[in-house]
PDB file of C-alpha atoms and ligand atoms in Angstrom:
ATOM      1  CA  UNK A1043      -0.011  -0.036   0.062  1.00  0.00           C
ATOM      2  CA  UNK A1044       1.294   3.525  -0.861  1.00  0.00           C
ATOM      3  CA  UNK A1045       1.135   4.811   2.642  1.00  0.00           C
ATOM      4  CA  UNK A1046       3.888   6.849   4.238  1.00  0.00           C
ATOM      5  CA  UNK A1047       3.295   5.585   7.782  1.00  0.00           C
ATOM      6  CA  UNK A1048       2.989   1.915   6.626  1.00  0.00           C
ATOM      7  CA  UNK A1049       6.402   2.439   5.015  1.00  0.00           C
ATOM      8  CA  UNK A1050       7.756   3.913   8.279  1.00  0.00           C
ATOM      9  CA  UNK A1051       6.364   0.791  10.125  1.00  0.00           C
ATOM     10  CA  UNK A1052       8.092  -1.467   7.575  1.00  0.00           C
ATOM     11  CA  UNK A1053      11.341   0.517   7.968  1.00  0.00           C
ATOM     12  CA  UNK A1054      11.258   1.350   4.217  1.00  0.00           C
ATOM     13  CA  UNK A1055      11.503   4.994   5.350  1.00  0.00           C
ATOM     14  CA  UNK A1056      13.706   5.649   8.339  1.00  0.00           C
ATOM     15  CA  UNK A1057      12.406   7.337  11.509  1.00  0.00           C
ATOM     16  CA  UNK A1058      13.650   8.101  14.990  1.00  0.00           C
ATOM     17  CA  UNK A1059      11.807   5.410  16.975  1.00  0.00           C
ATOM     18  CA  UNK A1060      10.637   6.246  20.460  1.00  0.00           C
ATOM     19  CA  UNK A1061       8.888   2.948  21.200  1.00  0.00           C
ATOM     20  CA  UNK A1062       7.868  -0.143  19.209  1.00  0.00           C
ATOM     21  CA  UNK A1063       6.084  -3.420  19.823  1.00  0.00           C
ATOM     22  CA  UNK A1064       3.978  -5.779  17.740  1.00  0.00           C
ATOM     23  CA  UNK A1065       0.938  -3.456  17.657  1.00  0.00           C
ATOM     24  CA  UNK A1066       2.198   0.081  17.532  1.00  0.00           C
ATOM     25  CA  UNK A1067       5.161   2.321  16.599  1.00  0.00           C
ATOM     26  CA  UNK A1068       6.073   5.689  18.219  1.00  0.00           C
ATOM     27  CA  UNK A1069       8.495   7.961  16.350  1.00  0.00           C
ATOM     28  CA  UNK A1070       9.514  11.596  16.454  1.00  0.00           C
ATOM     29  CA  UNK A1071       7.728  13.999  14.105  1.00  0.00           C
ATOM     30  CA  UNK A1072       9.980  15.253  11.258  1.00  0.00           C
ATOM     31  CA  UNK A1073       8.627  18.769  11.731  1.00  0.00           C
ATOM     32  CA  UNK A1074       8.152  19.227  15.545  1.00  0.00           C
ATOM     33  CA  UNK A1075       5.442  21.641  16.708  1.00  0.00           C
ATOM     34  CA  UNK A1076       6.631  21.508  20.347  1.00  0.00           C
ATOM     35  CA  UNK A1077       9.895  20.809  22.248  1.00  0.00           C
ATOM     36  CA  UNK A1078       8.839  17.151  22.394  1.00  0.00           C
ATOM     37  CA  UNK A1079       6.660  15.978  19.486  1.00  0.00           C
ATOM     38  CA  UNK A1080       6.267  12.324  18.550  1.00  0.00           C
ATOM     39  CA  UNK A1081       3.583  10.330  16.730  1.00  0.00           C
ATOM     40  CA  UNK A1082       2.078   7.077  17.792  1.00  0.00           C
ATOM     41  CA  UNK A1083       0.476   4.833  15.191  1.00  0.00           C
ATOM     42  CA  UNK A1084      -1.093   1.390  14.986  1.00  0.00           C
ATOM     43  CA  UNK A1085       0.884  -0.966  12.745  1.00  0.00           C
ATOM     44  CA  UNK A1086      -2.416  -1.963  11.169  1.00  0.00           C
ATOM     45  CA  UNK A1087      -3.366   0.511   8.427  1.00  0.00           C
ATOM     46  CA  UNK A1088      -6.444   2.411   9.610  1.00  0.00           C
ATOM     47  CA  UNK A1089      -7.044   5.487   7.399  1.00  0.00           C
ATOM     48  CA  UNK A1090      -7.937   7.835  10.311  1.00  0.00           C
ATOM     49  CA  UNK A1091     -10.206   8.345  13.317  1.00  0.00           C
ATOM     50  CA  UNK A1092     -13.328   8.212  11.158  1.00  0.00           C
ATOM     51  CA  UNK A1093     -12.341   4.721  10.005  1.00  0.00           C
ATOM     52  CA  UNK A1094     -12.490   3.357  13.555  1.00  0.00           C
ATOM     53  CA  UNK A1095     -15.201   0.835  14.363  1.00  0.00           C
ATOM     54  CA  UNK A1096     -16.032  -1.726  17.058  1.00  0.00           C
ATOM     55  CA  UNK A1097     -13.645  -4.251  15.487  1.00  0.00           C
ATOM     56  CA  UNK A1098     -10.509  -2.136  15.198  1.00  0.00           C
ATOM     57  CA  UNK A1099     -10.899   0.512  17.922  1.00  0.00           C
ATOM     58  CA  UNK A1100      -9.212  -1.514  20.714  1.00  0.00           C
ATOM     59  CA  UNK A1101      -5.843  -0.278  19.609  1.00  0.00           C
ATOM     60  CA  UNK A1102      -6.826   3.292  20.556  1.00  0.00           C
ATOM     61  CA  UNK A1103      -7.103   2.374  24.257  1.00  0.00           C
ATOM     62  CA  UNK A1104      -3.818   0.541  23.927  1.00  0.00           C
ATOM     63  CA  UNK A1105      -2.167   3.556  22.329  1.00  0.00           C
ATOM     64  CA  UNK A1106      -3.303   5.866  25.177  1.00  0.00           C
ATOM     65  CA  UNK A1107      -2.055   3.392  27.774  1.00  0.00           C
ATOM     66  CA  UNK A1108       1.372   3.222  26.025  1.00  0.00           C
ATOM     67  CA  UNK A1109       1.536   7.027  25.742  1.00  0.00           C
ATOM     68  CA  UNK A1110       1.144   7.167  29.548  1.00  0.00           C
ATOM     69  CA  UNK A1111       3.998   4.700  29.926  1.00  0.00           C
ATOM     70  CA  UNK A1112       6.293   6.397  27.347  1.00  0.00           C
ATOM     71  CA  UNK A1113       5.830   9.860  28.703  1.00  0.00           C
ATOM     72  CA  UNK A1114       6.348   8.673  32.322  1.00  0.00           C
ATOM     73  CA  UNK A1115       9.630   7.084  31.260  1.00  0.00           C
ATOM     74  CA  UNK A1116      10.616  10.327  29.614  1.00  0.00           C
ATOM     75  CA  UNK A1117       9.863  12.193  32.819  1.00  0.00           C
ATOM     76  CA  UNK A1118       6.989  14.137  31.121  1.00  0.00           C
ATOM     77  CA  UNK A1119       3.994  14.886  33.347  1.00  0.00           C
ATOM     78  CA  UNK A1120       2.082  17.301  31.037  1.00  0.00           C
ATOM     79  CA  UNK A1121       1.330  16.465  27.480  1.00  0.00           C
ATOM     80  CA  UNK A1122      -1.303  16.913  24.781  1.00  0.00           C
ATOM     81  CA  UNK A1123      -2.545  14.209  22.460  1.00  0.00           C
ATOM     82  CA  UNK A1124      -3.999  15.381  19.116  1.00  0.00           C
ATOM     83  CA  UNK A1125      -5.545  13.474  16.218  1.00  0.00           C
ATOM     84  CA  UNK A1126      -6.487  15.474  13.132  1.00  0.00           C
ATOM     85  CA  UNK A1127      -9.330  13.772  11.181  1.00  0.00           C
ATOM     86  CA  UNK A1128      -9.945  14.891   7.604  1.00  0.00           C
ATOM     87  CA  UNK A1129      -8.295  17.563   5.451  1.00  0.00           C
ATOM     88  CA  UNK A1130     -10.158  20.520   6.934  1.00  0.00           C
ATOM     89  CA  UNK A1131      -8.847  19.486  10.389  1.00  0.00           C
ATOM     90  CA  UNK A1132      -5.295  19.284   9.063  1.00  0.00           C
ATOM     91  CA  UNK A1133      -4.894  15.571   8.433  1.00  0.00           C
ATOM     92  CA  UNK A1134      -2.188  15.144   5.814  1.00  0.00           C
ATOM     93  CA  UNK A1135      -1.186  11.462   6.296  1.00  0.00           C
ATOM     94  CA  UNK A1136      -4.193   9.054   6.026  1.00  0.00           C
ATOM     95  CA  UNK A1137      -2.942   6.446   8.488  1.00  0.00           C
ATOM     96  CA  UNK A1138      -4.354   6.947  11.955  1.00  0.00           C
ATOM     97  CA  UNK A1139      -1.886   8.787  14.195  1.00  0.00           C
ATOM     98  CA  UNK A1140      -1.676  10.446  17.577  1.00  0.00           C
ATOM     99  CA  UNK A1141       0.465  13.534  18.063  1.00  0.00           C
ATOM    100  CA  UNK A1142       2.041  13.679  21.459  1.00  0.00           C
ATOM    101  CA  UNK A1143       3.159  17.244  22.240  1.00  0.00           C
ATOM    102  CA  UNK A1144       5.035  18.235  25.376  1.00  0.00           C
ATOM    103  CA  UNK A1145       8.151  19.823  26.734  1.00  0.00           C
ATOM    104  CA  UNK A1146       6.837  23.180  27.879  1.00  0.00           C
ATOM    105  CA  UNK A1147       3.711  25.304  27.998  1.00  0.00           C
ATOM    106  CA  UNK A1148       1.654  24.405  24.936  1.00  0.00           C
ATOM    107  CA  UNK A1149      -0.712  27.344  24.956  1.00  0.00           C
ATOM    108  CA  UNK A1150      -4.480  27.115  24.798  1.00  0.00           C
ATOM    109  CA  UNK A1151      -6.136  24.667  22.377  1.00  0.00           C
ATOM    110  CA  UNK A1152      -9.541  23.113  22.299  1.00  0.00           C
TER     111      UNK A1152
HETATM  112  P1  5GP B1467      -1.212  15.294  10.294  1.00  0.00           P
HETATM  113  O1  5GP B1467      -1.000  16.630   9.606  1.00  0.00           O
HETATM  114  O2  5GP B1467      -1.757  14.246   9.259  1.00  0.00           O
HETATM  115  O3  5GP B1467      -2.045  15.398  11.495  1.00  0.00           O
HETATM  116  O4  5GP B1467       0.179  14.837  10.829  1.00  0.00           O
HETATM  117  C1  5GP B1467       1.120  14.251   9.956  1.00  0.00           C
HETATM  118  C2  5GP B1467       2.521  14.510  10.643  1.00  0.00           C
HETATM  119  O5  5GP B1467       3.410  13.699  10.036  1.00  0.00           O
HETATM  120  C3  5GP B1467       2.953  15.965  10.519  1.00  0.00           C
HETATM  121  O6  5GP B1467       3.117  16.514  11.806  1.00  0.00           O
HETATM  122  C4  5GP B1467       4.313  15.807   9.784  1.00  0.00           C
HETATM  123  O7  5GP B1467       5.309  16.661  10.277  1.00  0.00           O
HETATM  124  C5  5GP B1467       4.651  14.353  10.055  1.00  0.00           C
HETATM  125  N1  5GP B1467       5.397  13.798   8.964  1.00  0.00           N
HETATM  126  C6  5GP B1467       5.205  13.879   7.585  1.00  0.00           C
HETATM  127  N2  5GP B1467       6.101  13.138   6.914  1.00  0.00           N
HETATM  128  C7  5GP B1467       6.903  12.552   7.864  1.00  0.00           C
HETATM  129  C8  5GP B1467       8.025  11.691   7.748  1.00  0.00           C
HETATM  130  O8  5GP B1467       8.492  11.273   6.658  1.00  0.00           O
HETATM  131  N3  5GP B1467       8.633  11.299   8.920  1.00  0.00           N
HETATM  132  C9  5GP B1467       8.202  11.725  10.168  1.00  0.00           C
HETATM  133  N4  5GP B1467       8.863  11.356  11.212  1.00  0.00           N
HETATM  134  N5  5GP B1467       7.121  12.563  10.302  1.00  0.00           N
HETATM  135  C10 5GP B1467       6.506  12.952   9.133  1.00  0.00           C
HETATM  136 ZN1   ZN B1468      -0.767   3.018   6.388  1.00  0.00          ZN
END
């Protein structure tokens, strides 16, 4: 499949890995929007949040649990998790991903 994040999972495209297991990959964003900015993705290709359903949504809870673990290990106590869904919301890569932003005051955001 011609998907950037599937290629990153397959290591066809290199990334700076933060955490990896059989279900998910976490890697630093190439264009950070905060002092700490990494992405967490399921290894399974899911096009975005609007493609979640009762069968595939379990990985979302798993990702949030892993984000809690990863940030704790990094010594991060405040962080923001963002998922853009659809072009008007700023989604540019159509493989579900969770931005984890941290490392200082992030400013207000809904
Ligand atoms: P979106 O705009 O879809 O919410 O987020 C996509 C994110 O992927 C952006 O923050 C962008 O900087 C990041 N990104 C795009 N291409 C690459 C890449 O090749 N490697 C990495 N590590 N991040 C990427
Ligand atoms: Zn993909």
